[in-house]
Coordinates of C-alpha atoms and ligand atoms in Angstrom, one line a residue:
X1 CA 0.0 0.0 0.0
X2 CA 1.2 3.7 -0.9
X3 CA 2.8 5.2 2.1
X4 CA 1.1 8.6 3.5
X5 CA 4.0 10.6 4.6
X6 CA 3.1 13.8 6.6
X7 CA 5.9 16.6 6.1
X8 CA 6.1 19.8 8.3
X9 CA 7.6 23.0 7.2
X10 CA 6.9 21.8 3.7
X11 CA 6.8 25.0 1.8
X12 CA 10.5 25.6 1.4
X13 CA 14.3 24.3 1.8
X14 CA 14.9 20.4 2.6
X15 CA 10.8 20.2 3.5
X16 CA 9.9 21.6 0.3
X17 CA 12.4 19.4 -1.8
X18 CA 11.5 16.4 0.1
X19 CA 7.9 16.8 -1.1
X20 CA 9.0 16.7 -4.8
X21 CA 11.5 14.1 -4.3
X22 CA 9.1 11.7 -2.0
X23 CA 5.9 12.7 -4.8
X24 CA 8.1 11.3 -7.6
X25 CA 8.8 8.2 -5.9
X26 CA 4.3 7.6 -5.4
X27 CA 4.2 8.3 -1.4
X28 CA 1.2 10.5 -0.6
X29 CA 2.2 13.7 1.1
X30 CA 0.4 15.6 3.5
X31 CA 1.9 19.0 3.4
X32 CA 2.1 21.3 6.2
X33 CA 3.1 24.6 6.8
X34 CA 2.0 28.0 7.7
X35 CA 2.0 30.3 4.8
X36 CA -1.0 28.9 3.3
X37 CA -0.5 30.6 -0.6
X38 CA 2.7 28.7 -0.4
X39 CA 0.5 25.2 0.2
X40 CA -1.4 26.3 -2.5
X41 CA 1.3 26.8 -5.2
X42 CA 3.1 23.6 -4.0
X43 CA 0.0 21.8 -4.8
X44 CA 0.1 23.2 -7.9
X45 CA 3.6 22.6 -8.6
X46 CA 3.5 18.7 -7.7
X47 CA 1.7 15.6 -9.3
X48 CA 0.5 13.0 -7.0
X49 CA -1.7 12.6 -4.3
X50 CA -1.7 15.8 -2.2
X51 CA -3.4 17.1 1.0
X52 CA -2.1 20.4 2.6
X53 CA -2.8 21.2 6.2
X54 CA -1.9 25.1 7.0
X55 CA -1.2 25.3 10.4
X56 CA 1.8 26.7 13.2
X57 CA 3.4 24.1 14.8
X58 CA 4.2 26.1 17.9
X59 CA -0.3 26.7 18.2
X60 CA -0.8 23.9 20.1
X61 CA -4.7 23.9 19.8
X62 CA -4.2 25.1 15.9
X63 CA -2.0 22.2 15.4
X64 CA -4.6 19.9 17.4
X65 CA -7.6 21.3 15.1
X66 CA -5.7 21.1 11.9
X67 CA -5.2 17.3 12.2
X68 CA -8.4 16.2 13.5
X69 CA -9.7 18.1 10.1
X70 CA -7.8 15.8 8.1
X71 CA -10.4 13.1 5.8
X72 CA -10.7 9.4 6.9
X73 CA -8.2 8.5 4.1
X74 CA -5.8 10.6 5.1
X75 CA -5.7 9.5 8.7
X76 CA -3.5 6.7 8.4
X77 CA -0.2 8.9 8.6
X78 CA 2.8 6.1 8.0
X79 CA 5.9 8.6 7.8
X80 CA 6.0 12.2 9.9
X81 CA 9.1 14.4 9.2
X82 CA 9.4 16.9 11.7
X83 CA 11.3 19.2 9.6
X84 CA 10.1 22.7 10.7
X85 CA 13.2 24.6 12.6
X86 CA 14.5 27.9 12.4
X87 CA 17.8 29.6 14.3
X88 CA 17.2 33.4 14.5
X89 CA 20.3 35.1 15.3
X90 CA 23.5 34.8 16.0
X91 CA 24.3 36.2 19.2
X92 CA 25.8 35.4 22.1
X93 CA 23.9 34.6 24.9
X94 CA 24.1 37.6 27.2
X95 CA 23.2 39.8 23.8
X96 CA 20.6 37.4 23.3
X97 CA 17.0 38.7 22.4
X98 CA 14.6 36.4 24.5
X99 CA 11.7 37.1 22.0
X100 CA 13.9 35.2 19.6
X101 CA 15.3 32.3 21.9
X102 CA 11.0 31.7 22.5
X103 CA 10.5 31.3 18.8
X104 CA 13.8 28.7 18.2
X105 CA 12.6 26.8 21.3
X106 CA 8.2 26.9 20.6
X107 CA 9.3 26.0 16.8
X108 CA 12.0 22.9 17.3
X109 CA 11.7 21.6 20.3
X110 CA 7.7 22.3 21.5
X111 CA 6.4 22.5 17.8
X112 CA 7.9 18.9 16.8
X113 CA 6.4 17.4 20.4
X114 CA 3.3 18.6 19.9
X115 CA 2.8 17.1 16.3
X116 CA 4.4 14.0 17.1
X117 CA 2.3 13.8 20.2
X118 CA -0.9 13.7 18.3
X119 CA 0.5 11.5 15.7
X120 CA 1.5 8.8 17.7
X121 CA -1.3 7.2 19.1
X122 CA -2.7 6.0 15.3
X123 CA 1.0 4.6 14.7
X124 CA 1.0 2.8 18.2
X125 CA -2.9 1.2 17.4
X126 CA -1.3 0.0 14.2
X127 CA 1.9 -0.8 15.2
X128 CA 3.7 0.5 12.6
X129 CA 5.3 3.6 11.7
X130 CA 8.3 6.3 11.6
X131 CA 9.3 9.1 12.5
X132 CA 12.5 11.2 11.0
X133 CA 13.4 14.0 13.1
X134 CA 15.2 17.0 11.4
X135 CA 18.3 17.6 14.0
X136 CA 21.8 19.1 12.7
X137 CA 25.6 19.4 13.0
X138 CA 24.5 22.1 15.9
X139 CA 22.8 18.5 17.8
X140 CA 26.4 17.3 18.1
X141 CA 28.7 20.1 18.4
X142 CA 28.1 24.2 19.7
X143 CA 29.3 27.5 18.4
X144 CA 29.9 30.7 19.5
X145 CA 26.5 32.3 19.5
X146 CA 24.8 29.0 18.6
X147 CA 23.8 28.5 22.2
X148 CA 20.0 28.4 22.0
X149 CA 19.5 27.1 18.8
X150 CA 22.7 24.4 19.1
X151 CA 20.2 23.3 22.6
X152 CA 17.4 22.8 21.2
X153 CA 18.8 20.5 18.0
X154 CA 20.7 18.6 21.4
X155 CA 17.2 18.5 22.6
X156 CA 15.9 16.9 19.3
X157 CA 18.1 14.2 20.0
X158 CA 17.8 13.5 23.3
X159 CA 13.5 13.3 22.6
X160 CA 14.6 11.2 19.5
X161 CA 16.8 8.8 21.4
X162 CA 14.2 8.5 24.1
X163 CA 11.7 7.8 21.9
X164 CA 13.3 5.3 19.8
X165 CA 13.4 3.1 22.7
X166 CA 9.6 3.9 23.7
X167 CA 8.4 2.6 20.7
X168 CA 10.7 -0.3 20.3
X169 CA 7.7 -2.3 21.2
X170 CA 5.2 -0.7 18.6
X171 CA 7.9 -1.2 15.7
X172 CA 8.1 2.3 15.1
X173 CA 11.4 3.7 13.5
X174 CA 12.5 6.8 14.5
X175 CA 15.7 8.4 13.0
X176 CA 17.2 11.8 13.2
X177 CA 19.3 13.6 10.4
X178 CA 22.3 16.0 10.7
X179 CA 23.2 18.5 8.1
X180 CA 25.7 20.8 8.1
X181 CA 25.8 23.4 5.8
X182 CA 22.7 23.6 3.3
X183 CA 21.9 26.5 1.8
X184 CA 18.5 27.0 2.4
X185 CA 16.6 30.4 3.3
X186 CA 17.7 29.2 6.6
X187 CA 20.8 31.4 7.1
X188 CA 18.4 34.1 5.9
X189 CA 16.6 34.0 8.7
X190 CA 19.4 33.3 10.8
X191 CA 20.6 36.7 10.0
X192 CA 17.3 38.3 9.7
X193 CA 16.9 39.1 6.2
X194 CA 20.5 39.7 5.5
X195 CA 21.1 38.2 2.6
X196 CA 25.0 39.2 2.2
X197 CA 26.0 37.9 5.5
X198 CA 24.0 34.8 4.5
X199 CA 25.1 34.2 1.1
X200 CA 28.8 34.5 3.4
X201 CA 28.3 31.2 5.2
X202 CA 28.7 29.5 1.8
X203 CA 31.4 31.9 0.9
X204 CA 34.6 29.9 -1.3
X205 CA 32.7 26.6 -0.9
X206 CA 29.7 24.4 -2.8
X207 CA 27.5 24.0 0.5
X208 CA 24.9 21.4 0.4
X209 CA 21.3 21.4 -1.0
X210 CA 18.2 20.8 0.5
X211 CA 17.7 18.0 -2.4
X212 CA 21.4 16.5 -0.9
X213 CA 19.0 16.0 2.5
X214 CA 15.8 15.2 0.5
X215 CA 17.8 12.0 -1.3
X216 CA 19.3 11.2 2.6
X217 CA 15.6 11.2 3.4
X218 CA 14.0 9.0 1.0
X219 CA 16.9 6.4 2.0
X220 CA 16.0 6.6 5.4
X221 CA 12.2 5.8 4.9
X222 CA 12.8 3.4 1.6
X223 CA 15.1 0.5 4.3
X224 CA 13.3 -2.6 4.5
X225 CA 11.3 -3.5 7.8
X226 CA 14.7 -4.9 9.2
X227 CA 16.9 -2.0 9.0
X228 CA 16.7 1.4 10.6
X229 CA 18.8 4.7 10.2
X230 CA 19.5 5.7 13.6
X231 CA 20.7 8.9 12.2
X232 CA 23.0 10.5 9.3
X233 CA 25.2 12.9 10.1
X234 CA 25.8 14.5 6.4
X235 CA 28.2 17.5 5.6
X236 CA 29.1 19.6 2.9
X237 CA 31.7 18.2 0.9
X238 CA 34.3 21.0 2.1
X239 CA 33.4 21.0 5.8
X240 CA 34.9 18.8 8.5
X241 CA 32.8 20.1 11.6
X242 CA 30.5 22.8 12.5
X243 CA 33.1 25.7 12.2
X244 CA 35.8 24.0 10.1
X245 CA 35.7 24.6 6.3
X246 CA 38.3 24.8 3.5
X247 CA 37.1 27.9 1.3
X248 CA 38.5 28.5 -2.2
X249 CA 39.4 32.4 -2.1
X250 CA 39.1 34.4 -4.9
Ligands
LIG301 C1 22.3 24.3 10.6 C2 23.7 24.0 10.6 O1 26.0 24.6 11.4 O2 24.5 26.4 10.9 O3 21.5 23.4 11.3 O4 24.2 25.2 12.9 S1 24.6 25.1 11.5

């Protein structure tokens, strides 16, 4: 039977080219995200089987409503990709803005829990399911100025971990994956809407793609029964860590 994969954050970067990557290979998407034109021209822009949710992760009781909306046929959600995430800034702490540090922590630590929270109990009835967790390079190392947002990718794995053994029992997978440097709008953000001291974290080097995590992704969820990715630590080809690349000056 086709797989129904539910994707959050789908409109842009690796969520966005998961969808096309996963539609081409038959699995029925559920796309989710919160800029609901951007649904609507996703739809558009993919063949296959699509249902989009618009909803914010970090709203419980919108997150709650959104998915008790979703049709009988949709219900039966065999994949979730917690993919939504931001960082917003790059200060250090005592600079730090707390408005900010809220939205990093509501978005990738309390919006994935709350999702996975209402997702679970239809995987555990069928005994069956997975979950891939969208952590990063900054769940394994820190950085100057990466304390918030390194913490709450530590605290994707630690929930991860935890609940990879909590659902040993109901054969549900779960599996985390860590990218370094994709160029995505996320430095964007990062740097609030400064594009030049964006487009200067992939300064002198060919960063990753969100499509180089999409193809990491459909490996992950296309292993037999037998085999699960406990996570995939991926870099760009011209990094070695978090802060250690070799850029071609010129
Ligand atoms: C993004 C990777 O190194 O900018 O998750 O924190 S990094």
């Amino acid at each position: 039977m086709t797989k129904i994969v539910l994707i959050t954050g789908a409109t842009s970067g690796i969520g966005k080219a998961t969808a096309l990557l996963l539609a081409k290979n038959g699995y029925r998407l559920i796309l989710t995200g919160r800029r609901k034109e951007r649904l609507e021209e996703l739809k558009k822009e993919i063949s296959g089987e699509i249902c989009t949710l618009c909803f914010d992760v970090t709203k419980s009781v919108e997150v709650e409503n959104a998915l008790k909306s979703l049709p009988s046929e949709w219900k039966n959600i065999d994949v979730l990709i917690n993919n939504a995430g931001k960082a917003i800034g790059i200060d250090e702490l005592a600079s730090g803005d707390i408005t900010e540090w809220g939205k990093m922590i509501d978005t990738n630590i309390k919006g994935l829990l709350y999702v996975t929270r209402l997702i679970l109990p239809g995987m555990k009835e069928r005994k069956s399911g997975h979950i891939i967790n969208l952590s990063s390079i900054a769940g394994k190392e820190t950085y100057p100025g990466g304390s918030i947002y390194c913490a709450t990718k530590h605290a994707v794995n630690a929930i991860s971990d935890s609940m990879r053994v909590e659902l040993l029992p109901y054969s549900i997978k779960v599996s985390t994956i860590s990218p370094g440097a994709v160029e995505t709008e996320f430095s964007v953000v990062r740097f609030r809407g400064d594009r030049k001291k964006a487009d200067n974290v992939y300064r002198g080097l060919t960063p990753l793609y969100a499509k180089d995590i999409a193809e990491c992704i459909y490996f992950i969820i296309s292993r037999p029964e037998n085999v699960t990715i406990a996570d995939i630590k991926v870099l760009a080809g011209a990094q070695a860590s978090a802060r250690d690349f070799y850029r071609k000056e010129k």
